[in-house]
PDB file of C-alpha atoms in Angstrom:
ATOM      1  CA  MET A 207      77.911 -18.015   0.298  1.00 50.00           C
ATOM      2  CA  THR A 208      79.647 -15.937   2.832  1.00 52.00           C
ATOM      3  CA  TYR A 209      77.140 -13.488   4.607  1.00 46.00           C
ATOM      4  CA  THR A 210      77.805 -10.039   4.442  1.00 55.00           C
ATOM      5  CA  TRP A 211      76.393  -6.976   5.700  1.00 46.00           C
ATOM      6  CA  ASP A 212      75.735  -6.154   2.338  1.00 55.00           C
ATOM      7  CA  THR A 213      74.044  -9.203   1.431  1.00 56.00           C
ATOM      8  CA  GLY A 214      71.796  -9.098   4.166  1.00 51.00           C
ATOM      9  CA  ARG A 215      70.767  -5.771   3.633  1.00 52.00           C
ATOM     10  CA  ARG A 216      69.751  -6.683   0.422  1.00 55.00           C
ATOM     11  CA  ARG A 217      67.693  -9.501   1.405  1.00 57.00           C
ATOM     12  CA  TRP A 218      65.809  -7.123   4.250  1.00 45.00           C
ATOM     13  CA  LEU A 219      65.303  -4.887   1.313  1.00 48.00           C
ATOM     14  CA  ARG A 220      63.717  -7.405  -0.831  1.00 56.00           C
ATOM     15  CA  ASN A 221      61.600  -9.123   1.822  1.00 57.00           C
ATOM     16  CA  SER A 222      60.261  -5.652   2.951  1.00 57.00           C
ATOM     17  CA  TYR A 223      59.610  -5.057  -0.719  1.00 53.00           C
ATOM     18  CA  PHE A 224      57.216  -8.104  -0.969  1.00 51.00           C
ATOM     19  CA  ARG A 225      55.556  -7.384   2.590  1.00 54.00           C
ATOM     20  CA  SER A 226      54.905  -4.197   1.059  1.00 57.00           C
ATOM     21  CA  VAL A 227      53.192  -5.339  -2.539  1.00 45.00           C
ATOM     22  CA  VAL A 228      51.393  -7.644  -0.224  1.00 45.00           C
ATOM     23  CA  LEU A 229      50.231  -5.384   2.091  1.00 50.00           C
ATOM     24  CA  PHE A 230      49.102  -2.917  -1.054  1.00 50.00           C
ATOM     25  CA  LEU A 231      47.206  -5.902  -2.620  1.00 50.00           C
ATOM     26  CA  VAL A 232      45.377  -6.740   0.512  1.00 45.00           C
ATOM     27  CA  CYS A 233      44.418  -3.015   0.790  1.00 50.00           C
ATOM     28  CA  LEU A 234      43.188  -3.184  -2.641  1.00 51.00           C
ATOM     29  CA  LEU A 235      40.904  -5.997  -2.091  1.00 52.00           C
ATOM     30  CA  VAL A 236      39.779  -4.962   1.052  1.00 47.00           C
ATOM     31  CA  GLN A 237      38.344  -1.821  -0.910  1.00 54.00           C
ATOM     32  CA  ALA A 238      37.096  -3.422  -3.947  1.00 48.00           C
ATOM     33  CA  GLN A 239      35.017  -5.564  -1.432  1.00 48.00           C
ATOM     34  CA  THR A 240      33.848  -2.873   0.306  1.00 40.00           C
ATOM     35  CA  ARG A 241      32.667  -0.938  -3.179  1.00 45.00           C
ATOM     36  CA  ILE A 242      30.919  -4.200  -4.103  1.00 37.00           C
ATOM     37  CA  VAL A 243      28.777  -4.982  -1.282  1.00 35.00           C
ATOM     38  CA  PRO A 244      25.704  -2.533  -0.980  1.00 43.00           C
ATOM     39  CA  ALA A 245      24.245  -0.802   1.991  1.00 49.00           C
ATOM     40  CA  LYS A 246      21.031  -2.388   3.303  1.00 63.00           C
ATOM     41  CA  LEU A 247      18.072  -0.877   2.018  1.00 78.00           C
ATOM     42  CA  ALA A 248      15.531   0.190   4.454  1.00 86.00           C
ATOM     43  CA  GLU A 249      12.448  -2.067   3.656  1.00 93.00           C
ATOM     44  CA  LEU A 250       9.160  -0.435   4.421  1.00 96.00           C
ATOM     45  CA  VAL A 251       6.231  -2.742   5.286  1.00 98.00           C
ATOM     46  CA  VAL A 252       2.573  -0.973   4.133  1.00 98.00           C
ATOM     47  CA  MET A 253      -0.830  -2.147   5.486  1.00 98.00           C
ATOM     48  CA  THR A 254      -3.359  -0.513   2.865  1.00 97.00           C
ATOM     49  CA  SER A 255      -6.830  -0.852   2.672  1.00 92.00           C
ATOM     50  CA  GLY A 256      -8.320  -1.651  -0.533  1.00 87.00           C
ATOM     51  CA  THR A 257      -9.371   1.989  -1.679  1.00 89.00           C
ATOM     52  CA  PHE A 258      -5.556   2.848  -1.664  1.00 94.00           C
ATOM     53  CA  THR A 259      -4.312  -0.397  -2.913  1.00 93.00           C
ATOM     54  CA  ALA A 260      -4.110   0.836  -6.591  1.00 92.00           C
ATOM     55  CA  ALA A 261      -2.601   4.134  -6.271  1.00 95.00           C
ATOM     56  CA  HIS A 262      -0.246   2.492  -3.257  1.00 97.00           C
ATOM     57  CA  LEU A 263       0.913  -0.214  -5.917  1.00 96.00           C
ATOM     58  CA  GLU A 264       1.556   2.475  -9.023  1.00 96.00           C
ATOM     59  CA  LEU A 265       3.437   4.700  -6.917  1.00 97.00           C
ATOM     60  CA  ALA A 266       5.808   2.588  -4.673  1.00 97.00           C
ATOM     61  CA  PRO A 267       8.022   1.619  -7.619  1.00 96.00           C
ATOM     62  CA  GLU A 268       9.231   5.315  -7.729  1.00 95.00           C
ATOM     63  CA  PHE A 269       9.639   5.814  -4.325  1.00 96.00           C
ATOM     64  CA  GLU A 270      11.916   2.702  -4.300  1.00 95.00           C
ATOM     65  CA  ARG A 271      13.976   4.240  -6.988  1.00 92.00           C
ATOM     66  CA  SER A 272      14.186   8.116  -5.944  1.00 91.00           C
ATOM     67  CA  ALA A 273      14.626   6.545  -2.046  1.00 88.00           C
ATOM     68  CA  MET A 274      16.464   3.933  -2.085  1.00 85.00           C
ATOM     69  CA  ALA A 275      14.427   1.852  -0.164  1.00 91.00           C
ATOM     70  CA  LYS A 276      12.179  -1.400  -0.713  1.00 95.00           C
ATOM     71  CA  VAL A 277       8.549  -1.320  -0.206  1.00 97.00           C
ATOM     72  CA  SER A 278       6.890  -4.351   0.460  1.00 97.00           C
ATOM     73  CA  THR A 279       2.858  -4.883   1.020  1.00 97.00           C
ATOM     74  CA  ALA A 280       1.582  -6.627   3.810  1.00 96.00           C
ATOM     75  CA  THR A 281      -2.143  -6.596   3.070  1.00 94.00           C
ATOM     76  CA  THR A 282      -4.281  -4.820   0.611  1.00 91.00           C
ATOM     77  CA  SER A 283      -7.637  -4.758   2.302  1.00 87.00           C
ATOM     78  CA  MET A 284      -8.847  -3.220   5.816  1.00 89.00           C
ATOM     79  CA  GLY A 285     -10.002  -7.195   6.190  1.00 85.00           C
ATOM     80  CA  VAL A 286     -12.494  -8.301   8.632  1.00 83.00           C
ATOM     81  CA  GLY A 287     -11.575 -10.315  12.177  1.00 89.00           C
ATOM     82  CA  ALA A 288      -7.858 -11.432  12.873  1.00 92.00           C
ATOM     83  CA  ASP A 289      -7.065 -10.712   9.212  1.00 92.00           C
ATOM     84  CA  SER A 290      -7.816  -6.965   9.596  1.00 93.00           C
ATOM     85  CA  ILE A 291      -5.560  -4.293   9.893  1.00 96.00           C
ATOM     86  CA  PRO A 292      -6.091  -3.403  13.591  1.00 97.00           C
ATOM     87  CA  SER A 293      -5.851  -7.116  14.555  1.00 97.00           C
ATOM     88  CA  ARG A 294      -2.648  -7.698  12.424  1.00 97.00           C
ATOM     89  CA  LEU A 295      -0.895  -4.512  14.507  1.00 98.00           C
ATOM     90  CA  LYS A 296      -2.375  -5.265  17.951  1.00 97.00           C
ATOM     91  CA  ARG A 297      -0.669  -8.922  17.496  1.00 97.00           C
ATOM     92  CA  GLY A 298       2.445  -7.038  16.538  1.00 97.00           C
ATOM     93  CA  ASP A 299       2.804  -7.983  13.354  1.00 97.00           C
ATOM     94  CA  ALA A 300       5.334  -5.972  11.028  1.00 97.00           C
ATOM     95  CA  ALA A 301       4.453  -2.671   9.859  1.00 98.00           C
ATOM     96  CA  ASP A 302       5.704   0.861   8.660  1.00 98.00           C
ATOM     97  CA  VAL A 303       3.307   2.697   7.180  1.00 98.00           C
ATOM     98  CA  VAL A 304      -0.558   2.037   7.720  1.00 98.00           C
ATOM     99  CA  ILE A 305      -3.313   3.877   4.884  1.00 98.00           C
ATOM    100  CA  VAL A 306      -6.928   3.283   6.079  1.00 96.00           C
ATOM    101  CA  ASN A 307     -10.279   5.598   6.265  1.00 94.00           C
ATOM    102  CA  ALA A 308      -9.398   8.579   8.614  1.00 96.00           C
ATOM    103  CA  ASP A 309     -11.930   7.362  11.130  1.00 94.00           C
ATOM    104  CA  ALA A 310     -10.244   4.193  11.238  1.00 95.00           C
ATOM    105  CA  LEU A 311      -6.516   5.626  11.465  1.00 98.00           C
ATOM    106  CA  ASP A 312      -7.847   7.859  14.270  1.00 98.00           C
ATOM    107  CA  ALA A 313      -8.814   4.784  16.323  1.00 97.00           C
ATOM    108  CA  LEU A 314      -5.680   3.025  15.719  1.00 98.00           C
ATOM    109  CA  ILE A 315      -3.789   6.518  17.110  1.00 98.00           C
ATOM    110  CA  ALA A 316      -5.985   6.166  20.123  1.00 98.00           C
ATOM    111  CA  ASP A 317      -5.097   2.575  20.843  1.00 98.00           C
ATOM    112  CA  GLY A 318      -1.360   3.562  20.610  1.00 98.00           C
ATOM    113  CA  LEU A 319      -0.996   1.596  17.222  1.00 98.00           C
ATOM    114  CA  VAL A 320      -0.103   4.791  14.975  1.00 98.00           C
ATOM    115  CA  LEU A 321       1.979   7.525  15.737  1.00 98.00           C
ATOM    116  CA  ALA A 322      -0.276  10.883  16.378  1.00 95.00           C
ATOM    117  CA  ASN A 323       2.203  13.160  14.748  1.00 96.00           C
ATOM    118  CA  SER A 324       2.226  11.065  11.568  1.00 98.00           C
ATOM    119  CA  ARG A 325      -1.250  11.430  10.484  1.00 98.00           C
ATOM    120  CA  THR A 326      -1.697  12.691   6.563  1.00 98.00           C
ATOM    121  CA  ASP A 327      -4.486  12.844   4.526  1.00 98.00           C
ATOM    122  CA  LEU A 328      -4.135  11.467   1.291  1.00 98.00           C
ATOM    123  CA  ALA A 329      -7.449  11.406  -0.698  1.00 97.00           C
ATOM    124  CA  ARG A 330     -11.322  11.075  -0.841  1.00 96.00           C
ATOM    125  CA  SER A 331     -13.155   8.563  -2.594  1.00 93.00           C
ATOM    126  CA  ARG A 332     -17.028   8.407  -3.358  1.00 95.00           C
ATOM    127  CA  MET A 333     -18.805   5.161  -3.784  1.00 95.00           C
ATOM    128  CA  GLY A 334     -20.193   3.813  -7.349  1.00 96.00           C
ATOM    129  CA  VAL A 335     -22.037   0.991  -8.560  1.00 97.00           C
ATOM    130  CA  ALA A 336     -20.705  -1.370 -11.068  1.00 97.00           C
ATOM    131  CA  VAL A 337     -22.419  -4.581 -12.849  1.00 98.00           C
ATOM    132  CA  ARG A 338     -20.836  -7.249 -14.954  1.00 97.00           C
ATOM    133  CA  ALA A 339     -19.478  -6.412 -18.438  1.00 97.00           C
ATOM    134  CA  GLY A 340     -21.591  -6.182 -20.992  1.00 96.00           C
ATOM    135  CA  ALA A 341     -25.067  -6.432 -18.707  1.00 97.00           C
ATOM    136  CA  ARG A 342     -27.521  -3.619 -18.798  1.00 96.00           C
ATOM    137  CA  LYS A 343     -26.492  -0.914 -16.556  1.00 97.00           C
ATOM    138  CA  PRO A 344     -29.526   0.759 -14.299  1.00 98.00           C
ATOM    139  CA  ASP A 345     -30.459   3.758 -14.098  1.00 98.00           C
ATOM    140  CA  ILE A 346     -29.267   5.385 -10.867  1.00 98.00           C
ATOM    141  CA  SER A 347     -29.336   9.148 -11.941  1.00 97.00           C
ATOM    142  CA  SER A 348     -31.770   9.848  -9.106  1.00 98.00           C
ATOM    143  CA  VAL A 349     -32.466   8.383  -5.193  1.00 98.00           C
ATOM    144  CA  ASP A 350     -35.579   6.880  -6.648  1.00 98.00           C
ATOM    145  CA  ALA A 351     -34.127   5.367  -9.561  1.00 98.00           C
ATOM    146  CA  LEU A 352     -31.274   4.072  -7.241  1.00 98.00           C
ATOM    147  CA  LYS A 353     -34.050   2.840  -4.930  1.00 98.00           C
ATOM    148  CA  ARG A 354     -35.646   1.164  -7.827  1.00 98.00           C
ATOM    149  CA  ALA A 355     -32.239  -0.461  -9.429  1.00 98.00           C
ATOM    150  CA  LEU A 356     -31.564  -2.037  -5.956  1.00 98.00           C
ATOM    151  CA  LEU A 357     -34.714  -3.457  -5.636  1.00 97.00           C
ATOM    152  CA  ASP A 358     -35.263  -5.004  -9.346  1.00 97.00           C
ATOM    153  CA  ALA A 359     -31.384  -6.607  -8.750  1.00 97.00           C
ATOM    154  CA  LYS A 360     -31.625 -10.402  -7.780  1.00 97.00           C
ATOM    155  CA  SER A 361     -28.458  -9.642  -6.013  1.00 97.00           C
ATOM    156  CA  VAL A 362     -26.209  -6.662  -4.544  1.00 98.00           C
ATOM    157  CA  ALA A 363     -22.685  -7.256  -3.397  1.00 97.00           C
ATOM    158  CA  LEU A 364     -21.605  -5.067  -0.685  1.00 95.00           C
ATOM    159  CA  SER A 365     -17.870  -4.570   1.194  1.00 90.00           C
ATOM    160  CA  SER A 366     -17.220  -6.390   4.244  1.00 85.00           C
ATOM    161  CA  SER A 367     -15.680  -3.625   5.744  1.00 78.00           C
ATOM    162  CA  VAL A 368     -16.916  -0.501   6.797  1.00 76.00           C
ATOM    163  CA  SER A 369     -18.147   0.731   3.198  1.00 81.00           C
ATOM    164  CA  GLY A 370     -21.079  -1.798   3.201  1.00 90.00           C
ATOM    165  CA  ASP A 371     -21.708  -0.730   6.485  1.00 91.00           C
ATOM    166  CA  TYR A 372     -23.121   2.197   5.104  1.00 93.00           C
ATOM    167  CA  PHE A 373     -25.858   0.735   2.992  1.00 96.00           C
ATOM    168  CA  THR A 374     -26.870  -1.851   5.462  1.00 95.00           C
ATOM    169  CA  LYS A 375     -26.777   0.274   8.759  1.00 95.00           C
ATOM    170  CA  GLU A 376     -27.933   4.117   6.724  1.00 96.00           C
ATOM    171  CA  LEU A 377     -28.684   3.974   3.389  1.00 97.00           C
ATOM    172  CA  PHE A 378     -31.160   1.181   3.211  1.00 97.00           C
ATOM    173  CA  PRO A 379     -33.068   1.886   6.079  1.00 97.00           C
ATOM    174  CA  ARG A 380     -32.912   5.244   4.944  1.00 97.00           C
ATOM    175  CA  LEU A 381     -34.509   4.064   1.690  1.00 97.00           C
ATOM    176  CA  GLY A 382     -37.282   1.726   3.374  1.00 97.00           C
ATOM    177  CA  ILE A 383     -35.828  -1.352   1.805  1.00 98.00           C
ATOM    178  CA  ALA A 384     -33.456  -2.732   4.714  1.00 97.00           C
ATOM    179  CA  GLU A 385     -35.821  -5.760   4.555  1.00 97.00           C
ATOM    180  CA  PRO A 386     -35.844  -6.998   1.083  1.00 96.00           C
ATOM    181  CA  MET A 387     -32.142  -5.945   0.817  1.00 97.00           C
ATOM    182  CA  ALA A 388     -31.121  -8.287   3.374  1.00 96.00           C
ATOM    183  CA  VAL A 389     -32.408 -11.265   1.639  1.00 95.00           C
ATOM    184  CA  LYS A 390     -30.329 -10.136  -1.537  1.00 96.00           C
ATOM    185  CA  THR A 391     -27.051  -8.916  -0.084  1.00 96.00           C
ATOM    186  CA  ARG A 392     -23.596 -10.705  -0.785  1.00 95.00           C
ATOM    187  CA  ARG A 393     -20.873  -9.609   1.272  1.00 93.00           C
ATOM    188  CA  SER A 394     -17.196  -9.702   0.082  1.00 90.00           C
ATOM    189  CA  GLY A 395     -15.385 -11.078   2.926  1.00 86.00           C
ATOM    190  CA  ASN A 396     -11.455 -10.307   2.095  1.00 78.00           C
ATOM    191  CA  GLU A 397     -12.367  -9.741  -1.925  1.00 84.00           C
ATOM    192  CA  ARG A 398     -13.219  -6.777  -3.686  1.00 85.00           C
ATOM    193  CA  VAL A 399     -16.995  -6.283  -4.304  1.00 92.00           C
ATOM    194  CA  GLY A 400     -16.191  -6.253  -8.315  1.00 92.00           C
ATOM    195  CA  ALA A 401     -14.677 -10.079  -8.350  1.00 92.00           C
ATOM    196  CA  LEU A 402     -18.083 -10.883  -6.927  1.00 94.00           C
ATOM    197  CA  ILE A 403     -19.784  -9.354  -9.890  1.00 96.00           C
ATOM    198  CA  ALA A 404     -17.192 -10.551 -12.430  1.00 95.00           C
ATOM    199  CA  ARG A 405     -17.607 -14.202 -11.896  1.00 95.00           C
ATOM    200  CA  GLY A 406     -21.658 -13.682 -11.506  1.00 95.00           C
ATOM    201  CA  ASP A 407     -21.847 -13.918  -7.874  1.00 95.00           C
ATOM    202  CA  ALA A 408     -23.781 -10.704  -7.978  1.00 96.00           C
ATOM    203  CA  GLU A 409     -25.747  -8.961 -10.313  1.00 97.00           C
ATOM    204  CA  MET A 410     -24.735  -5.347  -8.745  1.00 97.00           C
ATOM    205  CA  GLY A 411     -22.412  -4.328  -6.679  1.00 96.00           C
ATOM    206  CA  VAL A 412     -21.692  -0.929  -4.596  1.00 95.00           C
ATOM    207  CA  GLN A 413     -18.577   0.143  -3.588  1.00 92.00           C
ATOM    208  CA  GLN A 414     -15.621   2.513  -3.342  1.00 88.00           C
ATOM    209  CA  MET A 415     -15.055   3.392  -6.921  1.00 89.00           C
ATOM    210  CA  SER A 416     -11.417   3.354  -6.198  1.00 84.00           C
ATOM    211  CA  GLU A 417     -11.790  -0.396  -5.606  1.00 83.00           C
ATOM    212  CA  LEU A 418     -14.091  -0.965  -8.409  1.00 89.00           C
ATOM    213  CA  LEU A 419     -12.085   0.777 -11.108  1.00 82.00           C
ATOM    214  CA  PRO A 420      -9.037  -1.862 -11.188  1.00 77.00           C
ATOM    215  CA  GLU A 421     -11.135  -4.908 -11.381  1.00 85.00           C
ATOM    216  CA  LYS A 422     -11.579  -6.789 -14.950  1.00 91.00           C
ATOM    217  CA  GLY A 423     -14.660  -8.216 -15.999  1.00 96.00           C
ATOM    218  CA  ILE A 424     -16.900  -5.488 -14.774  1.00 96.00           C
ATOM    219  CA  ASP A 425     -18.483  -1.759 -16.270  1.00 96.00           C
ATOM    220  CA  ILE A 426     -18.870   0.855 -14.220  1.00 96.00           C
ATOM    221  CA  VAL A 427     -22.667   2.429 -13.746  1.00 97.00           C
ATOM    222  CA  GLY A 428     -21.457   5.910 -12.101  1.00 96.00           C
ATOM    223  CA  PRO A 429     -21.350   7.153  -8.660  1.00 96.00           C
ATOM    224  CA  LEU A 430     -24.245   7.530  -6.244  1.00 97.00           C
ATOM    225  CA  PRO A 431     -26.568  10.352  -6.488  1.00 98.00           C
ATOM    226  CA  PRO A 432     -25.312  13.205  -4.748  1.00 97.00           C
ATOM    227  CA  GLU A 433     -27.898  13.323  -2.116  1.00 97.00           C
ATOM    228  CA  VAL A 434     -26.892   9.737  -0.833  1.00 97.00           C
ATOM    229  CA  GLN A 435     -23.301   9.822  -1.919  1.00 97.00           C
ATOM    230  CA  ARG A 436     -20.799   9.030   0.971  1.00 93.00           C
ATOM    231  CA  VAL A 437     -17.492  10.851   0.634  1.00 94.00           C
ATOM    232  CA  THR A 438     -14.661   8.783   2.609  1.00 92.00           C
ATOM    233  CA  VAL A 439     -11.433  10.283   3.421  1.00 95.00           C
ATOM    234  CA  PHE A 440      -8.271   8.316   3.493  1.00 96.00           C
ATOM    235  CA  ALA A 441      -5.353   8.859   5.570  1.00 98.00           C
ATOM    236  CA  ALA A 442      -2.109   7.548   6.397  1.00 98.00           C
ATOM    237  CA  GLY A 443       0.251   7.044   9.418  1.00 98.00           C
ATOM    238  CA  VAL A 444       3.408   5.608  10.842  1.00 98.00           C
ATOM    239  CA  ALA A 445       3.037   2.353  12.551  1.00 98.00           C
ATOM    240  CA  ALA A 446       3.838   2.646  16.306  1.00 98.00           C
ATOM    241  CA  GLY A 447       6.276  -0.426  15.669  1.00 96.00           C
ATOM    242  CA  SER A 448       7.919   0.638  12.828  1.00 97.00           C
ATOM    243  CA  LYS A 449      11.871   0.369  12.296  1.00 96.00           C
ATOM    244  CA  HIS A 450      12.145   2.455   9.649  1.00 96.00           C
ATOM    245  CA  PRO A 451       9.865   5.507  10.817  1.00 97.00           C
ATOM    246  CA  ASP A 452      11.938   8.291   8.890  1.00 96.00           C
ATOM    247  CA  THR A 453      11.562   6.347   5.600  1.00 96.00           C
ATOM    248  CA  ALA A 454       8.128   5.648   6.444  1.00 97.00           C
ATOM    249  CA  ARG A 455       7.127   9.497   7.048  1.00 97.00           C
ATOM    250  CA  ALA A 456       9.265  10.266   3.582  1.00 97.00           C
ATOM    251  CA  TYR A 457       6.790   7.905   1.884  1.00 98.00           C
ATOM    252  CA  ILE A 458       3.581   9.211   3.352  1.00 98.00           C
ATOM    253  CA  ARG A 459       4.706  12.731   2.254  1.00 97.00           C
ATOM    254  CA  TYR A 460       5.433  11.435  -1.356  1.00 98.00           C
ATOM    255  CA  LEU A 461       1.826   9.837  -1.616  1.00 98.00           C
ATOM    256  CA  ALA A 462       0.616  13.208  -0.409  1.00 98.00           C
ATOM    257  CA  SER A 463       2.621  15.288  -2.879  1.00 97.00           C
ATOM    258  CA  SER A 464       1.507  16.855  -5.954  1.00 96.00           C
ATOM    259  CA  ALA A 465       3.994  14.406  -8.002  1.00 96.00           C
ATOM    260  CA  ALA A 466       1.656  11.580  -6.815  1.00 97.00           C
ATOM    261  CA  SER A 467      -1.833  13.363  -7.612  1.00 97.00           C
ATOM    262  CA  PRO A 468      -1.969  11.991 -11.311  1.00 96.00           C
ATOM    263  CA  ALA A 469      -2.018   8.219 -10.037  1.00 95.00           C
ATOM    264  CA  VAL A 470      -4.561   8.869  -7.550  1.00 95.00           C
ATOM    265  CA  ALA A 471      -6.856  10.377  -9.886  1.00 93.00           C
ATOM    266  CA  ARG A 472      -6.240   7.474 -12.345  1.00 91.00           C
ATOM    267  CA  THR A 473      -7.304   4.814  -9.957  1.00 90.00           C
ATOM    268  CA  GLY A 474     -10.665   7.295  -8.825  1.00 88.00           C
ATOM    269  CA  LEU A 475      -9.526   8.920  -6.169  1.00 93.00           C
ATOM    270  CA  GLU A 476      -9.978  12.539  -5.464  1.00 93.00           C
ATOM    271  CA  ARG A 477      -7.660  15.229  -3.799  1.00 92.00           C
TER     272      ARG A 477
END
């Protein structure tokens, strides 16, 4: 075929058309892939003491949905020794939000492990007494009745963290029963006191009400008498090494909000 200016023009137009179609299809593919691949969610790592654990676990899913963030829990206990929250933070374990009793949080702030301007009080917790499900509930309606109940019990479970220290270092000496109680006391380690009671390792247990309520296989006797009650404030703060400090602050604001209050109350805590 003889090549003419007209045939060359037609070929050029035809090739240009195909190139345009291919380019258009490539652009569509790139746009589709951009829409399909989701943005990476901020993943918050929470360290919480056992007292606030039940409220945190109930509230975290709602925050995940509303804030488009993922919440994971590094520990659900203040812990002891190398497993304690202060030890974890000191060795650089990942954390964004820290929830512990207010005194412990203040100590973490003083050590530079939690940001001072992030401290937010969340709830208060009272101490309570529990026995194994179906067991006789002792009378603890007065200080004298509580003293008799403690002495009559074959064994008493206490928390290995701060709440347990209140009994061994303050209440038992105050009641004049430190020596007999030392023989029958069972420390819970990294478990909740309720777990020891449920499986029969202790006849009676004392701990924060919010840590006793979620446990299965136990019955709540009631809170300690007002004269010897210890109310603990629990607070949250942003870990100094947080990778997502803004999202961490948002989660803390949510935990302290009125929207979170019903869940807080259901788990035995008070505002």
